[in-house]
Amino acid sequence: MIFDIITIFPGLFENVFNDSILGSAQKSGLINVQIRHFRDFGEGRHKTVDDSPFGGGPGMVLKPGPLVSCIREIRKDGPIGPVIGLSPQGIPLRQTVVEELSRFDRLVLVCGRYEGFDERILPEFDLEISIGDYVLTGGEFAAMILVDSISRMIPGVVGKIDSVEQDSFFGGLLDYPHYTRPYEWENQRVPQVLMEGNHEKIRKWRRGKAILRTAIRRPDIFAKTSTSQIDRDLFQSVLGED
Ligand code: SAM
């Protein structure tokens, strides 16, 4: 998967994708992150990319020319997959969106700054994505989140695909609780079922816990999850534990 990230602050991406899982994914060629500095397409001697808003008001607005020229330069490479504008007004990023996007070979992520994009840039986007109902200083942090969440869906990036499939949201529920050594820590013990080695019992306990914590922490998601009679029994069996 190739990610082209269009930004006026390329320095923000230095080292972000060089370590850990994404670092290995880059080294093995599973992902390739290309940072595009769209000030290179800026206007005049100062390579200007922004200007004050027509109609007055605070802040600066990203001019259409430089940004669109940068996108069109990338389009010359051939099919590039969706061009995504990062915006608090975009569709909310969810695991289902992440999974859809991970099926493309290439994505172009466009980072806004200041008051955002001149409205005439928007036709150049295939979609706009928001990472949440709050406002960031720029799209760079949103782009990092997209690269990270999408990359871990690409086969081979995370060593064990099971760990991706058991994560929160993947199957519609939150993840079950995890424990490691020591068995007892500050008077808290690991649940007995995890110590007994009965894999079927452990699987059922984990499923019950995942259902329970989804119901408690995210009733909005739980309301949309279809649960079977078996699920309801597992839910009952872990109720009142802890
Ligand atoms: N005036 C814009 C508005 O209220 O919709 C906000 C502009 S924001 C200060 C500057 C840039 O940060 C945006 O153009 C966008 O690229 C990025 N950004 C801010 N919040 C975001 C979010 N929740 N999701 C994705 N990108 C965001």
XYZ file of C-alpha atoms and ligand atoms in Angstrom:
269
model
C 0.000 0.000 0.000
C 1.347 3.398 -0.961
C 0.302 6.383 1.144
C 0.940 9.809 -0.366
C 0.593 12.451 2.329
C 0.229 16.014 1.124
C 1.295 18.563 3.754
C 3.041 21.890 4.298
C 4.751 20.469 7.395
C 6.725 17.445 6.161
C 8.975 17.649 9.239
C 6.094 16.455 11.421
C 6.364 13.024 9.818
C 10.071 12.538 10.504
C 10.544 9.231 12.330
C 6.815 8.735 12.906
C 6.676 5.645 10.702
C 10.254 4.418 11.160
C 9.944 2.283 14.299
C 8.047 -0.732 15.536
C 5.377 -2.386 13.394
C 5.101 0.348 10.764
C 8.898 0.615 10.530
C 9.115 -3.117 9.762
C 6.214 -2.836 7.309
C 8.082 -0.094 5.449
C 11.332 -2.057 5.429
C 9.599 -5.150 4.049
C 7.769 -3.084 1.413
C 4.263 -3.807 2.711
C 3.689 -0.078 3.058
C 5.398 2.906 1.514
C 4.735 6.359 2.967
C 5.588 9.235 0.639
C 5.478 12.752 2.036
C 4.604 15.454 -0.498
C 5.436 19.017 0.404
C 2.823 21.052 -1.398
C 4.601 24.326 -0.742
C 6.726 23.195 -3.712
C 3.640 24.157 -5.747
C 3.197 27.482 -3.918
C 2.765 30.749 -5.764
C 5.372 33.452 -6.306
C 8.759 34.044 -4.773
C 7.523 33.068 -1.303
C 5.798 29.868 -2.505
C 2.536 31.090 -0.970
C -0.088 28.415 -0.258
C -2.626 30.379 1.830
C -4.406 33.707 1.858
C -6.958 35.655 3.912
C -10.644 34.744 3.532
C -12.936 36.626 1.178
C -15.672 38.255 3.262
C -13.301 38.839 6.157
C -12.895 36.878 9.350
C -10.021 35.315 11.238
C -7.320 32.991 9.989
C -5.994 31.987 6.608
C -7.426 29.662 3.979
C -5.495 27.182 1.811
C -5.472 28.444 -1.767
C -6.835 26.044 -4.387
C -3.988 26.310 -6.930
C -0.974 24.840 -5.078
C -2.850 21.998 -3.403
C -4.714 20.904 -6.519
C -1.512 21.123 -8.619
C 0.152 18.766 -6.118
C -2.749 16.275 -6.310
C -2.748 16.423 -10.123
C 0.997 15.799 -10.199
C 0.420 12.580 -8.226
C -2.447 11.608 -10.565
C 0.072 11.561 -13.435
C 1.425 8.308 -11.888
C -1.776 6.551 -13.054
C -4.575 5.115 -10.858
C -4.008 6.315 -7.308
C -7.084 5.189 -5.365
C -9.156 7.633 -3.367
C -7.918 11.130 -2.637
C -8.959 11.805 0.959
C -9.239 15.264 2.479
C -8.771 15.297 6.254
C -11.477 17.462 7.749
C -13.525 17.667 10.957
C -16.512 17.892 8.595
C -15.755 14.539 6.923
C -17.330 11.154 7.545
C -16.371 9.823 10.979
C -13.487 7.320 10.925
C -14.642 3.895 12.113
C -13.133 0.427 11.926
C -15.455 -0.428 9.005
C -14.099 2.590 7.067
C -10.524 1.553 7.938
C -11.183 -1.959 6.592
C -12.692 -0.611 3.347
C -9.725 1.689 2.776
C -7.187 -1.077 3.453
C -8.366 -2.804 0.227
C -6.851 -0.107 -1.996
C -3.258 -0.226 -3.293
C -2.739 3.492 -2.880
C -4.307 6.345 -0.931
C -3.662 10.069 -1.091
C -4.181 11.885 2.224
C -4.464 15.667 2.110
C -3.704 17.609 5.286
C -5.410 20.930 5.816
C -4.123 23.769 8.010
C -5.339 27.153 9.273
C -9.070 27.643 8.587
C -8.985 24.721 6.158
C -9.413 24.268 2.403
C -10.784 26.773 -0.087
C -14.164 25.208 -0.925
C -13.153 24.854 -4.597
C -10.557 22.234 -3.657
C -13.263 19.816 -2.466
C -14.208 18.435 -5.923
C -10.647 17.061 -6.082
C -11.392 14.794 -3.084
C -13.140 11.432 -3.372
C -14.105 11.670 0.269
C -13.391 13.628 3.421
C -12.639 11.877 6.707
C -12.831 13.165 10.258
C -11.060 11.370 13.096
C -13.533 12.709 15.660
C -15.765 15.537 16.727
C -13.025 17.916 17.790
C -10.713 20.251 15.893
C -6.969 19.714 15.414
C -4.435 22.324 14.338
C -3.816 20.371 11.142
C -4.606 17.221 9.187
C -1.142 15.712 9.772
C -2.159 14.001 13.016
C -5.300 12.666 11.383
C -3.209 11.357 8.458
C -0.910 9.532 10.906
C -3.928 7.879 12.494
C -5.222 6.780 9.100
C -1.843 5.333 8.058
C -1.514 3.471 11.356
C -5.036 2.056 11.503
C -5.129 1.080 7.812
C -1.633 -0.442 7.781
C -2.411 -2.892 10.568
C -5.232 -4.313 8.408
C -2.811 -5.185 5.603
C -1.924 -8.890 5.750
C 1.586 -9.392 7.097
C 1.911 -6.024 8.853
C 0.789 -7.361 12.240
C 2.454 -10.731 12.808
C -0.620 -12.602 14.057
C -3.848 -11.845 12.213
C -5.766 -13.311 15.222
C -4.681 -10.369 17.327
C -6.170 -7.945 14.777
C -9.393 -9.921 14.542
C -9.828 -9.989 18.319
C -9.278 -6.278 18.727
C -12.062 -3.907 19.638
C -14.551 -3.074 16.853
C -13.266 -5.703 14.397
C -16.054 -8.163 15.137
C -18.371 -5.414 16.374
C -17.529 -5.768 20.087
C -14.883 -4.293 22.377
C -11.901 -6.517 23.174
C -11.940 -8.817 26.228
C -9.733 -8.069 29.302
C -6.059 -9.106 29.165
C -3.703 -10.215 31.954
C -0.030 -11.180 32.166
C 2.457 -12.066 34.940
C 2.534 -11.734 37.882
C -0.494 -13.809 38.890
C -1.098 -11.556 41.884
C -0.308 -7.835 41.873
C -1.358 -5.298 44.532
C -3.932 -7.734 45.897
C -5.488 -8.276 42.481
C -5.481 -11.794 41.081
C -5.826 -12.998 37.520
C -9.277 -14.611 37.007
C -9.071 -18.317 37.823
C -10.486 -19.431 34.468
C -7.367 -18.103 32.683
C -5.100 -20.214 34.899
C -6.783 -23.562 34.283
C -5.769 -24.147 30.663
C -9.251 -25.112 29.442
C -9.291 -23.344 26.066
C -13.011 -23.716 25.425
C -13.835 -22.298 28.856
C -11.386 -19.436 28.265
C -12.913 -18.688 24.844
C -16.414 -18.553 26.324
C -15.317 -16.397 29.282
C -13.596 -13.944 26.945
C -16.623 -13.729 24.659
C -18.876 -13.130 27.683
C -16.571 -10.402 28.977
C -16.354 -8.750 25.549
C -20.161 -8.646 25.360
C -20.472 -7.348 28.926
C -17.955 -4.542 28.576
C -19.404 -3.481 25.217
C -22.848 -3.277 26.827
C -21.498 -1.218 29.741
C -18.956 1.010 28.001
C -20.495 1.411 24.556
C -24.250 0.845 24.694
C -24.476 2.601 21.294
C -22.417 -0.182 19.667
C -24.056 -2.900 21.730
C -27.512 -1.823 20.539
C -26.424 -2.530 16.944
C -24.760 -5.896 17.682
C -26.793 -9.017 16.988
C -26.328 -11.485 19.842
C -27.403 -15.123 19.868
C -28.928 -17.087 22.779
C -25.410 -18.519 23.363
C -24.063 -14.974 23.636
C -26.785 -14.051 26.095
C -25.924 -17.130 28.207
C -22.213 -16.181 28.178
C -23.150 -12.635 29.151
C -25.176 -13.971 32.096
C -22.306 -16.237 33.176
C -19.812 -13.372 33.584
C -22.293 -10.876 35.103
C -21.396 -10.109 38.678
C -17.741 -11.276 38.356
C -14.850 -9.030 39.502
N -12.268 25.639 10.073
C -12.291 24.204 10.015
C -13.650 23.708 10.528
O -14.091 24.225 11.558
O -14.217 22.779 9.934
C -11.217 23.586 10.873
C -9.838 23.776 10.340
S -8.627 22.966 11.314
C -8.111 24.205 12.420
C -7.260 22.805 10.205
C -7.146 21.446 9.531
O -6.949 20.424 10.513
C -8.324 20.980 8.735
O -8.346 21.542 7.442
C -8.130 19.485 8.699
O -7.261 19.087 7.660
C -7.470 19.208 10.026
N -8.410 18.695 11.037
C -8.857 19.350 12.131
N -9.682 18.595 12.856
C -9.784 17.415 12.214
C -10.499 16.222 12.463
N -11.304 16.098 13.517
N -10.378 15.191 11.601
C -9.580 15.307 10.513
N -8.869 16.425 10.210
C -8.965 17.458 11.053
